PDB file of C-alpha atoms in Angstrom:
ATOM      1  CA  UNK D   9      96.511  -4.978 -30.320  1.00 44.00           C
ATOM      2  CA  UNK D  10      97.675  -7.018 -27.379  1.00 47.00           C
ATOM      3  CA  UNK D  11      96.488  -6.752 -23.760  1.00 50.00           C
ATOM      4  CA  UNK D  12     100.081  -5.253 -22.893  1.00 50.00           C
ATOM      5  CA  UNK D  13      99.560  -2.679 -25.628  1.00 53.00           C
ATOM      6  CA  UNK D  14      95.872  -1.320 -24.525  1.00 50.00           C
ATOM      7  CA  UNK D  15      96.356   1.557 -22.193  1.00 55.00           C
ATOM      8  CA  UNK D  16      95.920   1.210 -18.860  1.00 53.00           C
ATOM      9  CA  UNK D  17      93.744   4.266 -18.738  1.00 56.00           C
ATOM     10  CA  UNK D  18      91.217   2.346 -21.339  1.00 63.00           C
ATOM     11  CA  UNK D  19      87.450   2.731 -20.702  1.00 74.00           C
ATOM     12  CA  UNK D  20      86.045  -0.983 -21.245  1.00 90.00           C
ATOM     13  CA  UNK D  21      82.327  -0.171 -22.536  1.00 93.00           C
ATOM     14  CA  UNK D  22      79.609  -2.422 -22.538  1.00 94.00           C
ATOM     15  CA  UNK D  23      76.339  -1.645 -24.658  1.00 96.00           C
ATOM     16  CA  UNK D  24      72.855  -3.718 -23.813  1.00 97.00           C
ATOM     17  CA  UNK D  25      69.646  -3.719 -25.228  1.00 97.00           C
ATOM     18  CA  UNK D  26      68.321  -5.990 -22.772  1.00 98.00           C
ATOM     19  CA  UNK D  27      69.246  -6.041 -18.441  1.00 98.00           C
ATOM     20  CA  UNK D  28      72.312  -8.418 -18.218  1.00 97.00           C
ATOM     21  CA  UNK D  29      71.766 -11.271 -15.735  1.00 97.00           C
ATOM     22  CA  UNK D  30      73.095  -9.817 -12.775  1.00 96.00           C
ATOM     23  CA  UNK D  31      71.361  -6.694 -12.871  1.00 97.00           C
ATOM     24  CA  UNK D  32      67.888  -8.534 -13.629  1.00 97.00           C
ATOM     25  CA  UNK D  33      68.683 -10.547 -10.704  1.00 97.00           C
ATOM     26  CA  UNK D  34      69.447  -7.581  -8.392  1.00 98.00           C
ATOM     27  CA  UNK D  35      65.895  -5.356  -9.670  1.00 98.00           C
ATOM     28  CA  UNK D  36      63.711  -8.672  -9.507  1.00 97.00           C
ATOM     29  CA  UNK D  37      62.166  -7.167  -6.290  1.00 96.00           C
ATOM     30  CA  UNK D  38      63.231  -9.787  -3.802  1.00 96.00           C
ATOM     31  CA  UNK D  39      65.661  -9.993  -0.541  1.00 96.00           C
ATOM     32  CA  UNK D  40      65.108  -6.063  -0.623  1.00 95.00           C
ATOM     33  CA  UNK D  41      66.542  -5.768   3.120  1.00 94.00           C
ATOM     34  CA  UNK D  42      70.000  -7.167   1.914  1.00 95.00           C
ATOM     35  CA  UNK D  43      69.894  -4.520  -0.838  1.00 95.00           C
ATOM     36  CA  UNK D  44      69.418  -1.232   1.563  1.00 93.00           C
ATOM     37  CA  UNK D  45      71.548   1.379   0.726  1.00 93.00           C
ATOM     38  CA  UNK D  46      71.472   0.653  -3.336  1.00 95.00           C
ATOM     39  CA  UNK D  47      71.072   3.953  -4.774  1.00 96.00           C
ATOM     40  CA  UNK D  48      70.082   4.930  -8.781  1.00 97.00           C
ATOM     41  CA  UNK D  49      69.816   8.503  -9.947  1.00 97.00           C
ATOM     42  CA  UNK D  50      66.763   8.988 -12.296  1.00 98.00           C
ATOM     43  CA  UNK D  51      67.816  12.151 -14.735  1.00 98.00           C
ATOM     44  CA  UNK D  52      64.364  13.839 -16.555  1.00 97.00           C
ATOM     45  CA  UNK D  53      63.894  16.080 -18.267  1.00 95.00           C
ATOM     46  CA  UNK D  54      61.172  19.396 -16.507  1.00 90.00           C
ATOM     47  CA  UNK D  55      58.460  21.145 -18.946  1.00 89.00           C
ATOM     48  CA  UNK D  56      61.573  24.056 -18.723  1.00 91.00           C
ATOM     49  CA  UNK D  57      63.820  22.188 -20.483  1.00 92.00           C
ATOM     50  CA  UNK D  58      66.021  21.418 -16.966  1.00 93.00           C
ATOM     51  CA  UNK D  59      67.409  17.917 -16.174  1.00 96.00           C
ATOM     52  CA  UNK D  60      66.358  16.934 -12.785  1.00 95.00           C
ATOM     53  CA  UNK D  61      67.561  14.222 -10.780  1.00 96.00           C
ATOM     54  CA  UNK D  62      65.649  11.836  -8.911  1.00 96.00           C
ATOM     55  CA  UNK D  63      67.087   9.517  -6.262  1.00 96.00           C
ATOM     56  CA  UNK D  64      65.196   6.466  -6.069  1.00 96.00           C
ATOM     57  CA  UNK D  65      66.050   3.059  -3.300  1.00 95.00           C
ATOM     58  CA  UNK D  66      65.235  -0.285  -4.425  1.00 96.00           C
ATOM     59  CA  UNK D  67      62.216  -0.467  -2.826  1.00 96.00           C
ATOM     60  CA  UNK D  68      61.210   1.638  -5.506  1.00 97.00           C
ATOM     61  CA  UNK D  69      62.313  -0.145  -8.832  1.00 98.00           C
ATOM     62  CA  UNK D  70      60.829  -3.519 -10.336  1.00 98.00           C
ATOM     63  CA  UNK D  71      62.533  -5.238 -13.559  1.00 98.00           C
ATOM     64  CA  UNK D  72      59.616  -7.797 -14.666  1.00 97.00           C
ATOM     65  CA  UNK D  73      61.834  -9.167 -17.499  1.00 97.00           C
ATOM     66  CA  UNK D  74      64.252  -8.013 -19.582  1.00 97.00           C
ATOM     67  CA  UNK D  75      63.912  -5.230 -21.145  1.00 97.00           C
ATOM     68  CA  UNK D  76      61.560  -3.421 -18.668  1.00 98.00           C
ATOM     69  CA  UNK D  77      61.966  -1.171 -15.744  1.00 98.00           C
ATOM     70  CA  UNK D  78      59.017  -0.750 -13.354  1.00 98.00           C
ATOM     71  CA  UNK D  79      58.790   2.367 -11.079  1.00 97.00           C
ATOM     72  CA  UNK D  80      57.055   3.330  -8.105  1.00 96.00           C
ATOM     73  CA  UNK D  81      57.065   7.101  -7.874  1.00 97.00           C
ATOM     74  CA  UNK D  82      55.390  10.239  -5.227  1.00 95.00           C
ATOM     75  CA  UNK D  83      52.296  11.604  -7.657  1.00 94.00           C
ATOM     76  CA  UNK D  84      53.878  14.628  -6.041  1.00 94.00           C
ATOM     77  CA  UNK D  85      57.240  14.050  -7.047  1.00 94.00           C
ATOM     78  CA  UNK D  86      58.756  16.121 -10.096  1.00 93.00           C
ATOM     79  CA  UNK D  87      59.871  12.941 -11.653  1.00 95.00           C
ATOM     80  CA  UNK D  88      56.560  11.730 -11.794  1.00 96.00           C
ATOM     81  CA  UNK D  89      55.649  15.146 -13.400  1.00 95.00           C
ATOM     82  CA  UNK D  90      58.427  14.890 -16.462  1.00 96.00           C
ATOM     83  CA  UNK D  91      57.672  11.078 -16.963  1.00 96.00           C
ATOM     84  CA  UNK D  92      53.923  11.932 -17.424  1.00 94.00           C
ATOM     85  CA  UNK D  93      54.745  14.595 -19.802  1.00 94.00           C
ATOM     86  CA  UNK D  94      58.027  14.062 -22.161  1.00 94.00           C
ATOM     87  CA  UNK D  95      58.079   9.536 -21.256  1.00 95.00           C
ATOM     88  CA  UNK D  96      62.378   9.541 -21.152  1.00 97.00           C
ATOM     89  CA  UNK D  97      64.977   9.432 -18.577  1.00 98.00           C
ATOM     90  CA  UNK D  98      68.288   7.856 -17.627  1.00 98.00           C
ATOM     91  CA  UNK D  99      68.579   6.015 -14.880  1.00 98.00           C
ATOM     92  CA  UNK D 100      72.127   5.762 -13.530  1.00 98.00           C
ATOM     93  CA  UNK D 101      73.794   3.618 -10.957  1.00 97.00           C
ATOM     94  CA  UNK D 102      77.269   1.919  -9.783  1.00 96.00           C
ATOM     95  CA  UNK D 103      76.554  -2.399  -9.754  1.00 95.00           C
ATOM     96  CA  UNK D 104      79.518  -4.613  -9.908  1.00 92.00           C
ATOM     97  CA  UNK D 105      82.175  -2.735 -10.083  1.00 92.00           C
ATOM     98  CA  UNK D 106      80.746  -0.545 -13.409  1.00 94.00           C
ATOM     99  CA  UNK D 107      78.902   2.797 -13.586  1.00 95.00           C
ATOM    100  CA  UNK D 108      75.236   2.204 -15.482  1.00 97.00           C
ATOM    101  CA  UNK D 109      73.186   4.599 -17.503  1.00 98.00           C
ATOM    102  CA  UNK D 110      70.288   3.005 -18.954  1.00 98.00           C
ATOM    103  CA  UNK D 111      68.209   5.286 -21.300  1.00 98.00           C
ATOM    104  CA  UNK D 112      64.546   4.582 -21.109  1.00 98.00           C
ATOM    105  CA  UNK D 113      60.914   5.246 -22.664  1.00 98.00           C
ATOM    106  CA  UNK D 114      57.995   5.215 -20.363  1.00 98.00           C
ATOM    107  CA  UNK D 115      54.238   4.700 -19.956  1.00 97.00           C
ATOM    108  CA  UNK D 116      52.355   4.787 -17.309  1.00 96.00           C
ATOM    109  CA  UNK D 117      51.251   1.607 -15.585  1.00 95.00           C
ATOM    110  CA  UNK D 118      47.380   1.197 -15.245  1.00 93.00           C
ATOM    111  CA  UNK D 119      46.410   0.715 -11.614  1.00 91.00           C
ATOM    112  CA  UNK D 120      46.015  -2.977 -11.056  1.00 93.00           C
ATOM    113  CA  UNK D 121      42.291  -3.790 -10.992  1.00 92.00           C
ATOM    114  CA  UNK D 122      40.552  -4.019  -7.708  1.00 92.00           C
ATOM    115  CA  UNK D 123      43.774  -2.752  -5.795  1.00 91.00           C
ATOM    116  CA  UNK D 124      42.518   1.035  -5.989  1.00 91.00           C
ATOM    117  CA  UNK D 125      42.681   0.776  -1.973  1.00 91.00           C
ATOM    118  CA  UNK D 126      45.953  -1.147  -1.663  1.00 91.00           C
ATOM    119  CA  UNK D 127      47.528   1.902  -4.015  1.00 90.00           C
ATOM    120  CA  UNK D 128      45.625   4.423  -2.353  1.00 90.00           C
ATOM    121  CA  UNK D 129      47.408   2.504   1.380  1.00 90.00           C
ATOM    122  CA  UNK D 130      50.886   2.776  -0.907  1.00 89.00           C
ATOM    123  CA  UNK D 131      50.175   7.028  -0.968  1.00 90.00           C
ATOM    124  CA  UNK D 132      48.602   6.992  -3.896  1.00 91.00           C
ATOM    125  CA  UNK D 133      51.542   6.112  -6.011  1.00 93.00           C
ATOM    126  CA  UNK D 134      52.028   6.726  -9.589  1.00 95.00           C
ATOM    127  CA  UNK D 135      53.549   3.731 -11.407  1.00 97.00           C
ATOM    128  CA  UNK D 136      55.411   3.694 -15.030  1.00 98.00           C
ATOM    129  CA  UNK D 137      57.214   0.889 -16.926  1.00 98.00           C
ATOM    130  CA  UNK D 138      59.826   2.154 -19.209  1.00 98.00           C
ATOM    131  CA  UNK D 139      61.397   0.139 -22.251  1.00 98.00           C
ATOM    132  CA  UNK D 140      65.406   0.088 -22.561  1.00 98.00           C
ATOM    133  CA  UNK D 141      66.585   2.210 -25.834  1.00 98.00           C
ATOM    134  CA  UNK D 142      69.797   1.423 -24.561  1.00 98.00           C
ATOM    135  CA  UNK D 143      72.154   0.755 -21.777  1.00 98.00           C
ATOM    136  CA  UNK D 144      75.804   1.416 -21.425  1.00 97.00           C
ATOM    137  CA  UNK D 145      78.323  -0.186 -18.417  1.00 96.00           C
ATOM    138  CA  UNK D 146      81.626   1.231 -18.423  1.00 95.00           C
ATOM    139  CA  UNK D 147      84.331   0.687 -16.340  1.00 91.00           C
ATOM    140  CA  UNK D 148      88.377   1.823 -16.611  1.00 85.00           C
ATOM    141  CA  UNK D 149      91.063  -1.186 -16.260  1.00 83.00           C
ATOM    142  CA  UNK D 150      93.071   1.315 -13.732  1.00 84.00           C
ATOM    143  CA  UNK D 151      90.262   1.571 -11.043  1.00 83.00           C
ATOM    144  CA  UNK D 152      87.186  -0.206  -9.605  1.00 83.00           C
ATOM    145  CA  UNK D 153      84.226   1.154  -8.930  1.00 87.00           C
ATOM    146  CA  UNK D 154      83.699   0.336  -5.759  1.00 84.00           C
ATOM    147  CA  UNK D 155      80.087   2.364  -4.750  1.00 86.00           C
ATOM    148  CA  UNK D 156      77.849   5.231  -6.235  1.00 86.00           C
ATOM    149  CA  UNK D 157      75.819   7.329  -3.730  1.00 85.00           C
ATOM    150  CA  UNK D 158      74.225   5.131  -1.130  1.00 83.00           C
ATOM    151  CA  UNK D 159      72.011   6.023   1.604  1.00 82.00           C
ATOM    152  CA  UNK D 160      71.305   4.485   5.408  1.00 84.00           C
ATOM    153  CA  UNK D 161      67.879   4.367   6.526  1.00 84.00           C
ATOM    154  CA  UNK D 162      67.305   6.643   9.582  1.00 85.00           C
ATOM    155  CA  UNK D 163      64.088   6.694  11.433  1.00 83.00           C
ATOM    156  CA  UNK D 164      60.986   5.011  10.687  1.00 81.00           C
ATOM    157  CA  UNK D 165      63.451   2.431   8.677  1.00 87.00           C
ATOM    158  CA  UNK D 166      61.148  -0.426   9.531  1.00 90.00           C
ATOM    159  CA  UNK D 167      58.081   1.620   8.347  1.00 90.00           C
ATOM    160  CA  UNK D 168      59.852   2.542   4.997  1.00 90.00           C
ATOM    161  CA  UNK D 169      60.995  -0.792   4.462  1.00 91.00           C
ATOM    162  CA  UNK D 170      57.731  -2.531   5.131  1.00 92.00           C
ATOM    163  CA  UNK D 171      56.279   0.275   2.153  1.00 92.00           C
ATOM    164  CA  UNK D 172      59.271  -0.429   0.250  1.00 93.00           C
ATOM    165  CA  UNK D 173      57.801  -4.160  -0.032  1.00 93.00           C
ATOM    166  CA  UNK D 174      54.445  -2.971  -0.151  1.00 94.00           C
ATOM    167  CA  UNK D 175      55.664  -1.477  -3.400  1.00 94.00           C
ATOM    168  CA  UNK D 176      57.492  -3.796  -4.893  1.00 96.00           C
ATOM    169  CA  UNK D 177      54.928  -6.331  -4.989  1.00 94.00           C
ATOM    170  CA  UNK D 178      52.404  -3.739  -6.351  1.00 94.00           C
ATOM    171  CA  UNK D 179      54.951  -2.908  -9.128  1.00 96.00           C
ATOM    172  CA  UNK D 180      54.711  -6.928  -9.792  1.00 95.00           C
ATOM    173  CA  UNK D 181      51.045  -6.769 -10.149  1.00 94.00           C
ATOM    174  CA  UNK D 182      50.898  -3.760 -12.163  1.00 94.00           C
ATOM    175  CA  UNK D 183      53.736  -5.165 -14.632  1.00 95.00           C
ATOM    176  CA  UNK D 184      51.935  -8.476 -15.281  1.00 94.00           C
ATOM    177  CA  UNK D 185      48.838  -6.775 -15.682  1.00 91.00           C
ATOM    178  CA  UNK D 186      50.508  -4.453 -18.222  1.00 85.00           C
TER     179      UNK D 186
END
């Protein structure tokens, strides 16, 4: 079939095993202040059987290499609640121009030895690294994508960032230690 023969409402769909380039580049934890805003949706799965989304900043996500995804979660949080119990979730997001959903298995990260204070300073957080079953970008030839949800930091945005790096470097600690 020609290019002038493919609809123009055709869904081009991209299927990865492994975090493309770009996206490895934009999780590797650095220039986090130019990446404010960046939103992903974390979808779990509660001990009822509901799917509950989790919105999660950058300061708060860690790819190590490629195939895993490092998070930094609330021990409070219900996210950190399903991951502990069932280990799967999607994490979804708009990046260049395509909507992501990356399914996952998780464990949870061991707390990096001798940092028990440093985590304790971070709010105690609870840390997993998930695995990529599989990852799917699709976009449609008649529209770009050109943002998912995003966010602004309002006040205390210099406190949250300064965590945000505070966590992103733990999450690099943890994820070589794993």
């Amino acid at each position: 079939m020609t290019d002038s023969a493919v609809p123009k409402h055709a869904q081009d769909l991209d299927i990865f095993d492994e975090w493309p380039d770009g996206l490895r580049a934009f999780f590797d934890g650095s220039s986090l202040a130019t990446k404010i805003g960046f939103t992903a949706s974390l979808v779990t799965n509660d001990a009822n059987g509901h799917l509950r989304t989790s919105l999660l900043g950058i300061g708060e996500l860690y790819v190590p290499d490629s195939r895993r995804l490092c998070l930094a979660l609330w021990p409070q949080a219900r996210a950190a609640r399903a991951l502990a119990q069932n280990r799967r979730a999607a994490l979804t997001f708009v990046f260049d121009e395509a909507f992501y959903q990356v399914q996952l298995a998780f464990e949870p990260l061991p707390v990096v030895e001798g940092a028990e204070e440093e985590l304790k300073a971070l709010g105690g957080l609870v840390c997993f690294s998930g695995s990529i079953d599989t990852g799917e970008a699709q976009r449609v030839r008649y529209a770009r994508i050109t943002s998912g949800m995003t966010f602004e930091l309002a006040e205390g945005k210099d406190a949250t960032f300064e965590r945000w790096i505070e966590q992103v470097e733990y999450l690099k600690k943890a994820a070589a230690q794993a």
